[in-house]
Amino acid sequence: MKKLIILGCGGFVGSHLIDRLLASGEYHIEGWDISFDKIAQHRENPNLSFHQRYINADTTFEEIEPYIADAEAVISLAAICTPAQYVSSPVKTIHSNFIDAYALIDLCAKHKSWLMHTSTCEVYGRTLSSYVPTDDYDDPDLYEQREDETPLIMGPSKNHRWSYATAKQLFERYIFAHNSENGLPFTIIRPYNWFGPRMDFIPGRDGEGVPRVLACFMTALLDGKPMQLVDGGDAYRTITYIDDAIDALQKMLEGPKNSRDQVFNIGNRGGEVTMKGLAHLMRELAAEITGKESFLSHPIEDITGNKFYGEGYEDCDRRVPDISKAESLLGWRAKTNLRETLRITMADYFERYGRD
Ligand code: NAD
Ligand code: UDP
């Protein structure tokens, strides 16, 4: 049985990864998180040990270190990763994405343990296209994101939006630093808007605050409130089904020769949509899933980013991954299209939270 450590195992990605890895019967997992609600069904599984703790550099690594030396891999998922918190709690965001977490890199380097870290496509920040005077995205060299070539472009420091992306970027750079100075084996994963059941929470029902866009739009549909389009809903996202993303993680774990010491974009190029397009598609699918035609005219309203998130919001304009590395080294590409991804995900939300 291969031993794995997963930090942040109780979140959206962690819960799907745990489902998949436990089903394979090949792994024993030591999992850390603050909450295990999303993986409660595995509580009795002898191949999963829960450590209910807040991870920070000073204390918890003493507890994690004994497990690191003989782990096949250490998978780090723990993070604050909702834009509303980047703007309202930038100190907490930087702590969570770098200060609380960097000691993990030191420990993995010390023990030469393979660190698989989920970074984010947000490290690319804004596209070059958004800074040059063209009126369209006509040159892929100015917007397509390539892991080892594309520059990382953040806005000014006063805009807290970038607290997350810069902390993630420094984390990546610290991994590269330990790799070149101390031979740390690593894989960096840059997820592109992975969507699926169990993503985030519905405010007022099983969480508080502002979740990511999928749960924001679902809350509006469930509660009969307007879906809100931030700054006109012109921003693009590339939406990827969680099961496809988990396929990629599994391929990385199973093929260390090809996945070690690499950065991978994991995104579904065909799943690109503007937020306005997403809102319209979700209305249509809500009607299809529930059989209620009234969803087709569900209200959609505009709101500014500063009003929705608070001062200091700025947006990533577009995220188009070059996935040729994932294709050639992992044999991976997304299989599930945008409509199907949303249909499966929204059906789960309606079943979980729907009320007549
Ligand atoms: P999530 O918020 O659902 O899960 C994160 C988990 O980490 C939560 O269960 C949380 O309790 C835990 N956690 C956070 N800080 C902790 C701490 N200090 N100690 C213990 N537990 C802690 O997020 P997710 O969508 O599952 O994302 C997982 C990783 O993937 C994150 O690193 C995120 O930045 C990255 N990512 C995800 C996406 C996506 O589309 N889901 C996109 C980009 C990046
Ligand atoms: N957004 C929106 N309405 C909402 C929530 C988010 O228009 O109710 C927009 C947000 O401004 C961004 C996109 O949706 O352009 C994706 O936001 P998300 O919170 O999912 O995180 P991100 O992809 O920026 O990391």
PDB file of C-alpha atoms in Angstrom, residues 57-327:
ATOM      1  CA  ALA A  57       4.314  26.650   9.883  1.00  0.00           C
ATOM      2  CA  ASP A  58       5.099  26.902  13.602  1.00  0.00           C
ATOM      3  CA  THR A  59       3.208  24.001  15.038  1.00  0.00           C
ATOM      4  CA  THR A  60       1.706  21.515  12.683  1.00  0.00           C
ATOM      5  CA  PHE A  61       4.795  20.555  10.767  1.00  0.00           C
ATOM      6  CA  GLU A  62       6.198  18.934  13.873  1.00  0.00           C
ATOM      7  CA  GLU A  63       3.181  16.689  13.636  1.00  0.00           C
ATOM      8  CA  ILE A  64       3.394  16.134   9.861  1.00  0.00           C
ATOM      9  CA  GLU A  65       7.155  15.581   9.584  1.00  0.00           C
ATOM     10  CA  PRO A  66       7.181  11.987  10.891  1.00  0.00           C
ATOM     11  CA  TYR A  67       4.855  10.981   8.037  1.00  0.00           C
ATOM     12  CA  ILE A  68       6.775  12.805   5.305  1.00  0.00           C
ATOM     13  CA  ALA A  69       9.900  10.661   5.079  1.00  0.00           C
ATOM     14  CA  ASP A  70       8.160   7.494   3.899  1.00  0.00           C
ATOM     15  CA  ALA A  71       5.305   9.067   1.914  1.00  0.00           C
ATOM     16  CA  GLU A  72       5.065   8.290  -1.793  1.00  0.00           C
ATOM     17  CA  ALA A  73       3.917  11.887  -2.279  1.00  0.00           C
ATOM     18  CA  VAL A  74       2.756  14.905  -0.298  1.00  0.00           C
ATOM     19  CA  ILE A  75      -0.229  16.567  -1.957  1.00  0.00           C
ATOM     20  CA  SER A  76      -0.863  20.132  -0.859  1.00  0.00           C
ATOM     21  CA  LEU A  77      -4.366  21.485  -1.455  1.00  0.00           C
ATOM     22  CA  ALA A  78      -4.934  23.571   1.687  1.00  0.00           C
ATOM     23  CA  ALA A  79      -5.610  27.206   0.839  1.00  0.00           C
ATOM     24  CA  ILE A  80      -7.947  30.123   1.056  1.00  0.00           C
ATOM     25  CA  CYS A  81      -9.029  30.310  -2.565  1.00  0.00           C
ATOM     26  CA  THR A  82     -12.152  32.455  -2.933  1.00  0.00           C
ATOM     27  CA  PRO A  83     -11.739  35.929  -4.500  1.00  0.00           C
ATOM     28  CA  ALA A  84     -14.059  37.554  -1.944  1.00  0.00           C
ATOM     29  CA  GLN A  85     -11.536  36.651   0.764  1.00  0.00           C
ATOM     30  CA  TYR A  86      -8.524  37.883  -1.254  1.00  0.00           C
ATOM     31  CA  VAL A  87     -10.110  41.336  -1.134  1.00  0.00           C
ATOM     32  CA  SER A  88     -11.669  41.329   2.360  1.00  0.00           C
ATOM     33  CA  SER A  89      -8.912  39.352   4.164  1.00  0.00           C
ATOM     34  CA  PRO A  90      -5.634  39.753   2.268  1.00  0.00           C
ATOM     35  CA  VAL A  91      -3.536  39.062   5.401  1.00  0.00           C
ATOM     36  CA  LYS A  92      -5.301  35.736   5.980  1.00  0.00           C
ATOM     37  CA  THR A  93      -5.015  34.949   2.265  1.00  0.00           C
ATOM     38  CA  ILE A  94      -1.247  35.511   2.178  1.00  0.00           C
ATOM     39  CA  HIS A  95      -0.830  33.527   5.408  1.00  0.00           C
ATOM     40  CA  SER A  96      -2.822  30.624   4.068  1.00  0.00           C
ATOM     41  CA  ASN A  97      -1.144  30.501   0.670  1.00  0.00           C
ATOM     42  CA  PHE A  98       2.442  31.144   1.738  1.00  0.00           C
ATOM     43  CA  ILE A  99       3.327  31.889   5.371  1.00  0.00           C
ATOM     44  CA  ASP A 100       1.345  29.029   6.933  1.00  0.00           C
ATOM     45  CA  ALA A 101       2.476  26.661   4.232  1.00  0.00           C
ATOM     46  CA  TYR A 102       6.083  27.288   3.127  1.00  0.00           C
ATOM     47  CA  ALA A 103       7.598  25.076   5.855  1.00  0.00           C
ATOM     48  CA  LEU A 104       6.085  22.133   4.014  1.00  0.00           C
ATOM     49  CA  ILE A 105       8.477  22.839   1.153  1.00  0.00           C
ATOM     50  CA  ASP A 106      11.435  22.928   3.575  1.00  0.00           C
ATOM     51  CA  LEU A 107      10.392  19.577   5.036  1.00  0.00           C
ATOM     52  CA  CYS A 108       9.859  17.912   1.670  1.00  0.00           C
ATOM     53  CA  ALA A 109      13.265  19.202   0.546  1.00  0.00           C
ATOM     54  CA  LYS A 110      14.877  17.873   3.750  1.00  0.00           C
ATOM     55  CA  HIS A 111      13.430  14.391   3.214  1.00  0.00           C
ATOM     56  CA  LYS A 112      13.561  14.504  -0.640  1.00  0.00           C
ATOM     57  CA  SER A 113       9.830  13.768  -0.607  1.00  0.00           C
ATOM     58  CA  TRP A 114       7.781  14.411  -3.723  1.00  0.00           C
ATOM     59  CA  LEU A 115       5.663  17.538  -3.267  1.00  0.00           C
ATOM     60  CA  MET A 116       2.583  17.796  -5.492  1.00  0.00           C
ATOM     61  CA  HIS A 117       1.256  21.295  -5.089  1.00  0.00           C
ATOM     62  CA  THR A 118      -1.967  22.783  -6.438  1.00  0.00           C
ATOM     63  CA  SER A 119      -1.072  26.295  -7.434  1.00  0.00           C
ATOM     64  CA  THR A 120      -3.505  28.179  -9.681  1.00  0.00           C
ATOM     65  CA  CYS A 121      -3.895  29.452 -13.244  1.00  0.00           C
ATOM     66  CA  GLU A 122      -4.332  32.813 -11.540  1.00  0.00           C
ATOM     67  CA  VAL A 123      -0.524  33.048 -11.232  1.00  0.00           C
ATOM     68  CA  TYR A 124      -0.621  34.168 -14.873  1.00  0.00           C
ATOM     69  CA  GLY A 125      -2.706  37.151 -13.722  1.00  0.00           C
ATOM     70  CA  ARG A 126      -3.946  39.213 -16.628  1.00  0.00           C
ATOM     71  CA  THR A 127      -3.121  38.477 -20.264  1.00  0.00           C
ATOM     72  CA  LEU A 128      -0.658  40.497 -22.313  1.00  0.00           C
ATOM     73  CA  SER A 129      -3.598  41.138 -24.675  1.00  0.00           C
ATOM     74  CA  SER A 130      -5.311  43.157 -21.968  1.00  0.00           C
ATOM     75  CA  TYR A 131      -2.363  45.581 -21.867  1.00  0.00           C
ATOM     76  CA  VAL A 132      -1.825  46.215 -25.575  1.00  0.00           C
ATOM     77  CA  PRO A 133      -3.975  48.421 -27.788  1.00  0.00           C
ATOM     78  CA  THR A 134      -5.710  45.718 -29.812  1.00  0.00           C
ATOM     79  CA  ASP A 135      -9.463  45.523 -29.684  1.00  0.00           C
ATOM     80  CA  ASP A 136      -9.584  41.757 -29.735  1.00  0.00           C
ATOM     81  CA  TYR A 137      -7.770  38.599 -28.693  1.00  0.00           C
ATOM     82  CA  ASP A 138      -6.346  38.057 -32.142  1.00  0.00           C
ATOM     83  CA  ASP A 139      -2.843  36.886 -31.250  1.00  0.00           C
ATOM     84  CA  PRO A 140      -2.616  33.673 -29.168  1.00  0.00           C
ATOM     85  CA  ASP A 141       0.939  34.619 -28.178  1.00  0.00           C
ATOM     86  CA  LEU A 142      -0.617  37.460 -26.197  1.00  0.00           C
ATOM     87  CA  TYR A 143      -3.229  35.444 -24.321  1.00  0.00           C
ATOM     88  CA  GLU A 144      -2.479  31.702 -24.414  1.00  0.00           C
ATOM     89  CA  GLN A 145      -0.810  30.529 -21.199  1.00  0.00           C
ATOM     90  CA  ARG A 146       2.256  28.280 -21.454  1.00  0.00           C
ATOM     91  CA  GLU A 147       3.670  26.905 -18.237  1.00  0.00           C
ATOM     92  CA  ASP A 148       7.345  27.580 -18.837  1.00  0.00           C
ATOM     93  CA  GLU A 149       7.184  30.686 -21.024  1.00  0.00           C
ATOM     94  CA  THR A 150       4.298  33.010 -20.255  1.00  0.00           C
ATOM     95  CA  PRO A 151       5.082  35.953 -17.953  1.00  0.00           C
ATOM     96  CA  LEU A 152       3.065  36.348 -14.758  1.00  0.00           C
ATOM     97  CA  ILE A 153       1.297  39.711 -14.828  1.00  0.00           C
ATOM     98  CA  MET A 154      -0.283  41.072 -11.657  1.00  0.00           C
ATOM     99  CA  GLY A 155      -1.899  44.459 -11.067  1.00  0.00           C
ATOM    100  CA  PRO A 156      -0.712  47.044  -8.519  1.00  0.00           C
ATOM    101  CA  SER A 157       0.007  45.996  -4.914  1.00  0.00           C
ATOM    102  CA  LYS A 158      -2.796  48.203  -3.605  1.00  0.00           C
ATOM    103  CA  ASN A 159      -5.313  45.930  -5.324  1.00  0.00           C
ATOM    104  CA  HIS A 160      -5.778  43.100  -2.843  1.00  0.00           C
ATOM    105  CA  ARG A 161      -7.172  40.855  -5.576  1.00  0.00           C
ATOM    106  CA  TRP A 162      -3.606  39.831  -6.285  1.00  0.00           C
ATOM    107  CA  SER A 163      -2.817  38.752  -2.688  1.00  0.00           C
ATOM    108  CA  TYR A 164      -3.660  35.156  -3.580  1.00  0.00           C
ATOM    109  CA  ALA A 165      -1.908  35.001  -6.945  1.00  0.00           C
ATOM    110  CA  THR A 166       1.309  36.564  -5.629  1.00  0.00           C
ATOM    111  CA  ALA A 167       1.390  34.272  -2.573  1.00  0.00           C
ATOM    112  CA  LYS A 168       0.868  31.265  -4.867  1.00  0.00           C
ATOM    113  CA  GLN A 169       3.554  32.601  -7.198  1.00  0.00           C
ATOM    114  CA  LEU A 170       6.082  32.935  -4.357  1.00  0.00           C
ATOM    115  CA  PHE A 171       5.203  29.408  -3.227  1.00  0.00           C
ATOM    116  CA  GLU A 172       5.992  28.143  -6.738  1.00  0.00           C
ATOM    117  CA  ARG A 173       9.261  30.085  -6.805  1.00  0.00           C
ATOM    118  CA  TYR A 174      10.259  28.672  -3.399  1.00  0.00           C
ATOM    119  CA  ILE A 175       9.616  25.162  -4.744  1.00  0.00           C
ATOM    120  CA  PHE A 176      11.847  25.877  -7.755  1.00  0.00           C
ATOM    121  CA  ALA A 177      14.494  27.333  -5.424  1.00  0.00           C
ATOM    122  CA  HIS A 178      14.573  24.153  -3.293  1.00  0.00           C
ATOM    123  CA  ASN A 179      14.570  22.033  -6.417  1.00  0.00           C
ATOM    124  CA  SER A 180      17.697  23.644  -7.797  1.00  0.00           C
ATOM    125  CA  GLU A 181      19.556  24.037  -4.477  1.00  0.00           C
ATOM    126  CA  ASN A 182      18.441  20.861  -2.666  1.00  0.00           C
ATOM    127  CA  GLY A 183      16.972  18.485  -5.232  1.00  0.00           C
ATOM    128  CA  LEU A 184      13.353  18.745  -4.067  1.00  0.00           C
ATOM    129  CA  PRO A 185      11.166  16.556  -6.331  1.00  0.00           C
ATOM    130  CA  PHE A 186       7.961  18.419  -7.191  1.00  0.00           C
ATOM    131  CA  THR A 187       4.936  18.743  -9.436  1.00  0.00           C
ATOM    132  CA  ILE A 188       3.084  22.043  -9.690  1.00  0.00           C
ATOM    133  CA  ILE A 189      -0.524  21.927 -10.898  1.00  0.00           C
ATOM    134  CA  ARG A 190      -2.285  25.019 -12.208  1.00  0.00           C
ATOM    135  CA  PRO A 191      -6.047  24.320 -12.117  1.00  0.00           C
ATOM    136  CA  TYR A 192      -8.377  26.161 -14.500  1.00  0.00           C
ATOM    137  CA  ASN A 193     -11.757  26.668 -12.806  1.00  0.00           C
ATOM    138  CA  TRP A 194     -12.454  23.070 -11.832  1.00  0.00           C
ATOM    139  CA  PHE A 195     -16.233  22.704 -11.340  1.00  0.00           C
ATOM    140  CA  GLY A 196     -18.263  19.872  -9.870  1.00  0.00           C
ATOM    141  CA  PRO A 197     -20.515  18.701  -7.068  1.00  0.00           C
ATOM    142  CA  ARG A 198     -19.489  19.834  -3.553  1.00  0.00           C
ATOM    143  CA  MET A 199     -17.778  22.983  -4.796  1.00  0.00           C
ATOM    144  CA  ASP A 200     -18.012  25.642  -2.085  1.00  0.00           C
ATOM    145  CA  PHE A 201     -21.209  26.282  -0.101  1.00  0.00           C
ATOM    146  CA  ILE A 202     -24.551  28.021  -0.305  1.00  0.00           C
ATOM    147  CA  PRO A 203     -24.479  31.113   1.945  1.00  0.00           C
ATOM    148  CA  GLY A 204     -26.950  30.828   4.803  1.00  0.00           C
ATOM    149  CA  ARG A 205     -27.293  27.064   4.411  1.00  0.00           C
ATOM    150  CA  ASP A 206     -23.907  25.451   4.830  1.00  0.00           C
ATOM    151  CA  GLY A 207     -21.498  28.392   4.932  1.00  0.00           C
ATOM    152  CA  GLU A 208     -21.131  32.136   5.175  1.00  0.00           C
ATOM    153  CA  GLY A 209     -19.536  34.696   2.871  1.00  0.00           C
ATOM    154  CA  VAL A 210     -19.265  34.936  -0.904  1.00  0.00           C
ATOM    155  CA  PRO A 211     -18.333  31.660  -2.638  1.00  0.00           C
ATOM    156  CA  ARG A 212     -16.925  31.249  -6.160  1.00  0.00           C
ATOM    157  CA  VAL A 213     -19.063  32.041  -9.199  1.00  0.00           C
ATOM    158  CA  LEU A 214     -20.706  28.618  -9.582  1.00  0.00           C
ATOM    159  CA  ALA A 215     -22.118  28.685  -6.049  1.00  0.00           C
ATOM    160  CA  CYS A 216     -23.002  32.409  -6.343  1.00  0.00           C
ATOM    161  CA  PHE A 217     -25.119  31.746  -9.431  1.00  0.00           C
ATOM    162  CA  MET A 218     -26.617  28.591  -7.873  1.00  0.00           C
ATOM    163  CA  THR A 219     -27.556  30.537  -4.717  1.00  0.00           C
ATOM    164  CA  ALA A 220     -29.366  33.086  -6.869  1.00  0.00           C
ATOM    165  CA  LEU A 221     -31.230  30.337  -8.756  1.00  0.00           C
ATOM    166  CA  LEU A 222     -32.159  28.469  -5.563  1.00  0.00           C
ATOM    167  CA  ASP A 223     -33.234  31.554  -3.626  1.00  0.00           C
ATOM    168  CA  GLY A 224     -35.036  33.381  -6.448  1.00  0.00           C
ATOM    169  CA  LYS A 225     -32.610  36.316  -6.331  1.00  0.00           C
ATOM    170  CA  PRO A 226     -30.932  37.975  -9.350  1.00  0.00           C
ATOM    171  CA  MET A 227     -27.713  36.454 -10.675  1.00  0.00           C
ATOM    172  CA  GLN A 228     -25.142  39.236 -10.454  1.00  0.00           C
ATOM    173  CA  LEU A 229     -22.704  39.897 -13.286  1.00  0.00           C
ATOM    174  CA  VAL A 230     -19.553  41.532 -12.015  1.00  0.00           C
ATOM    175  CA  ASP A 231     -18.351  44.368 -14.291  1.00  0.00           C
ATOM    176  CA  GLY A 232     -20.657  43.290 -17.108  1.00  0.00           C
ATOM    177  CA  GLY A 233     -19.729  39.585 -17.018  1.00  0.00           C
ATOM    178  CA  ASP A 234     -17.210  40.033 -19.839  1.00  0.00           C
ATOM    179  CA  ALA A 235     -14.408  38.087 -18.130  1.00  0.00           C
ATOM    180  CA  TYR A 236     -13.690  34.660 -19.588  1.00  0.00           C
ATOM    181  CA  ARG A 237     -13.075  31.488 -17.632  1.00  0.00           C
ATOM    182  CA  THR A 238     -12.144  28.030 -18.878  1.00  0.00           C
ATOM    183  CA  ILE A 239     -14.268  25.529 -16.992  1.00  0.00           C
ATOM    184  CA  THR A 240     -13.042  22.015 -16.336  1.00  0.00           C
ATOM    185  CA  TYR A 241     -14.988  19.082 -14.898  1.00  0.00           C
ATOM    186  CA  ILE A 242     -13.612  17.872 -11.589  1.00  0.00           C
ATOM    187  CA  ASP A 243     -13.495  14.185 -12.627  1.00  0.00           C
ATOM    188  CA  ASP A 244     -11.305  15.108 -15.605  1.00  0.00           C
ATOM    189  CA  ALA A 245      -9.049  17.096 -13.285  1.00  0.00           C
ATOM    190  CA  ILE A 246      -8.811  14.141 -10.898  1.00  0.00           C
ATOM    191  CA  ASP A 247      -7.840  11.951 -13.896  1.00  0.00           C
ATOM    192  CA  ALA A 248      -4.900  14.309 -14.424  1.00  0.00           C
ATOM    193  CA  LEU A 249      -3.829  14.128 -10.766  1.00  0.00           C
ATOM    194  CA  GLN A 250      -4.066  10.339 -10.855  1.00  0.00           C
ATOM    195  CA  LYS A 251      -1.954  10.164 -14.013  1.00  0.00           C
ATOM    196  CA  MET A 252       0.669  12.362 -12.332  1.00  0.00           C
ATOM    197  CA  LEU A 253       0.735  10.114  -9.269  1.00  0.00           C
ATOM    198  CA  GLU A 254       0.965   6.964 -11.366  1.00  0.00           C
ATOM    199  CA  GLY A 255       3.629   8.291 -13.737  1.00  0.00           C
ATOM    200  CA  PRO A 256       6.221  10.115 -11.654  1.00  0.00           C
ATOM    201  CA  LYS A 257       8.859   9.780 -14.388  1.00  0.00           C
ATOM    202  CA  ASN A 258       6.828  12.116 -16.588  1.00  0.00           C
ATOM    203  CA  SER A 259       5.232  14.296 -13.962  1.00  0.00           C
ATOM    204  CA  ARG A 260       8.100  15.104 -11.611  1.00  0.00           C
ATOM    205  CA  ASP A 261       9.781  18.489 -11.753  1.00  0.00           C
ATOM    206  CA  GLN A 262       7.109  19.842 -14.097  1.00  0.00           C
ATOM    207  CA  VAL A 263       4.426  22.507 -14.008  1.00  0.00           C
ATOM    208  CA  PHE A 264       1.125  21.510 -15.633  1.00  0.00           C
ATOM    209  CA  ASN A 265      -1.838  23.589 -16.784  1.00  0.00           C
ATOM    210  CA  ILE A 266      -4.907  21.462 -16.130  1.00  0.00           C
ATOM    211  CA  GLY A 267      -7.805  23.024 -17.980  1.00  0.00           C
ATOM    212  CA  ASN A 268     -10.410  22.254 -20.614  1.00  0.00           C
ATOM    213  CA  ARG A 269      -9.749  24.524 -23.585  1.00  0.00           C
ATOM    214  CA  GLY A 270     -13.198  23.754 -25.000  1.00  0.00           C
ATOM    215  CA  GLY A 271     -14.838  24.883 -21.754  1.00  0.00           C
ATOM    216  CA  GLU A 272     -14.255  28.578 -22.293  1.00  0.00           C
ATOM    217  CA  VAL A 273     -17.159  30.935 -21.580  1.00  0.00           C
ATOM    218  CA  THR A 274     -17.746  34.524 -20.466  1.00  0.00           C
ATOM    219  CA  MET A 275     -19.467  34.981 -17.110  1.00  0.00           C
ATOM    220  CA  LYS A 276     -22.449  36.450 -18.977  1.00  0.00           C
ATOM    221  CA  GLY A 277     -22.536  33.309 -21.140  1.00  0.00           C
ATOM    222  CA  LEU A 278     -22.253  31.164 -18.016  1.00  0.00           C
ATOM    223  CA  ALA A 279     -25.220  32.893 -16.350  1.00  0.00           C
ATOM    224  CA  HIS A 280     -27.372  32.392 -19.456  1.00  0.00           C
ATOM    225  CA  LEU A 281     -26.350  28.747 -19.837  1.00  0.00           C
ATOM    226  CA  MET A 282     -27.031  28.055 -16.145  1.00  0.00           C
ATOM    227  CA  ARG A 283     -30.546  29.542 -16.460  1.00  0.00           C
ATOM    228  CA  GLU A 284     -31.219  27.294 -19.425  1.00  0.00           C
ATOM    229  CA  LEU A 285     -29.904  24.212 -17.627  1.00  0.00           C
ATOM    230  CA  ALA A 286     -31.842  25.063 -14.455  1.00  0.00           C
ATOM    231  CA  ALA A 287     -35.041  24.971 -16.525  1.00  0.00           C
ATOM    232  CA  GLU A 288     -33.981  21.704 -18.171  1.00  0.00           C
ATOM    233  CA  ILE A 289     -33.017  19.981 -14.897  1.00  0.00           C
ATOM    234  CA  THR A 290     -36.038  21.071 -12.844  1.00  0.00           C
ATOM    235  CA  GLY A 291     -38.628  21.232 -15.646  1.00  0.00           C
ATOM    236  CA  LYS A 292     -39.480  24.802 -14.515  1.00  0.00           C
ATOM    237  CA  GLU A 293     -39.614  27.142 -17.527  1.00  0.00           C
ATOM    238  CA  SER A 294     -39.588  30.186 -15.237  1.00  0.00           C
ATOM    239  CA  PHE A 295     -35.819  29.748 -14.848  1.00  0.00           C
ATOM    240  CA  LEU A 296     -35.413  30.818 -18.496  1.00  0.00           C
ATOM    241  CA  SER A 297     -36.230  34.390 -17.505  1.00  0.00           C
ATOM    242  CA  HIS A 298     -34.499  34.340 -14.119  1.00  0.00           C
ATOM    243  CA  PRO A 299     -33.269  37.912 -13.475  1.00  0.00           C
ATOM    244  CA  ILE A 300     -29.659  38.803 -14.210  1.00  0.00           C
ATOM    245  CA  GLU A 301     -28.294  42.173 -13.077  1.00  0.00           C
ATOM    246  CA  ASP A 302     -25.015  44.087 -13.359  1.00  0.00           C
ATOM    247  CA  ILE A 303     -22.861  45.067 -10.415  1.00  0.00           C
ATOM    248  CA  THR A 304     -19.411  46.642 -10.181  1.00  0.00           C
ATOM    249  CA  GLY A 305     -16.501  44.604  -8.858  1.00  0.00           C
ATOM    250  CA  ASN A 306     -15.818  47.126  -6.094  1.00  0.00           C
ATOM    251  CA  LYS A 307     -19.429  46.942  -4.905  1.00  0.00           C
ATOM    252  CA  PHE A 308     -19.593  43.142  -5.105  1.00  0.00           C
ATOM    253  CA  TYR A 309     -16.193  42.354  -3.577  1.00  0.00           C
ATOM    254  CA  GLY A 310     -15.096  45.662  -1.982  1.00  0.00           C
ATOM    255  CA  GLU A 311     -12.328  48.115  -2.930  1.00  0.00           C
ATOM    256  CA  GLY A 312      -9.258  46.486  -4.461  1.00  0.00           C
ATOM    257  CA  TYR A 313     -10.961  44.091  -6.838  1.00  0.00           C
ATOM    258  CA  GLU A 314      -9.462  43.574 -10.265  1.00  0.00           C
ATOM    259  CA  ASP A 315     -10.191  40.686 -12.577  1.00  0.00           C
ATOM    260  CA  CYS A 316      -8.289  38.199 -14.693  1.00  0.00           C
ATOM    261  CA  ASP A 317      -9.578  38.910 -18.190  1.00  0.00           C
ATOM    262  CA  ARG A 318      -9.052  35.531 -19.835  1.00  0.00           C
ATOM    263  CA  ARG A 319      -7.500  32.146 -19.055  1.00  0.00           C
ATOM    264  CA  VAL A 320      -6.665  29.929 -22.020  1.00  0.00           C
ATOM    265  CA  PRO A 321      -4.343  27.044 -21.132  1.00  0.00           C
ATOM    266  CA  ASP A 322      -1.819  25.542 -23.484  1.00  0.00           C
ATOM    267  CA  ILE A 323      -2.207  21.896 -22.471  1.00  0.00           C
ATOM    268  CA  SER A 324       0.384  20.377 -24.784  1.00  0.00           C
ATOM    269  CA  LYS A 325       2.565  19.367 -21.812  1.00  0.00           C
ATOM    270  CA  ALA A 326      -0.309  17.532 -20.126  1.00  0.00           C
ATOM    271  CA  GLU A 327      -1.125  15.862 -23.445  1.00  0.00           C
TER     272      GLU A 327
END
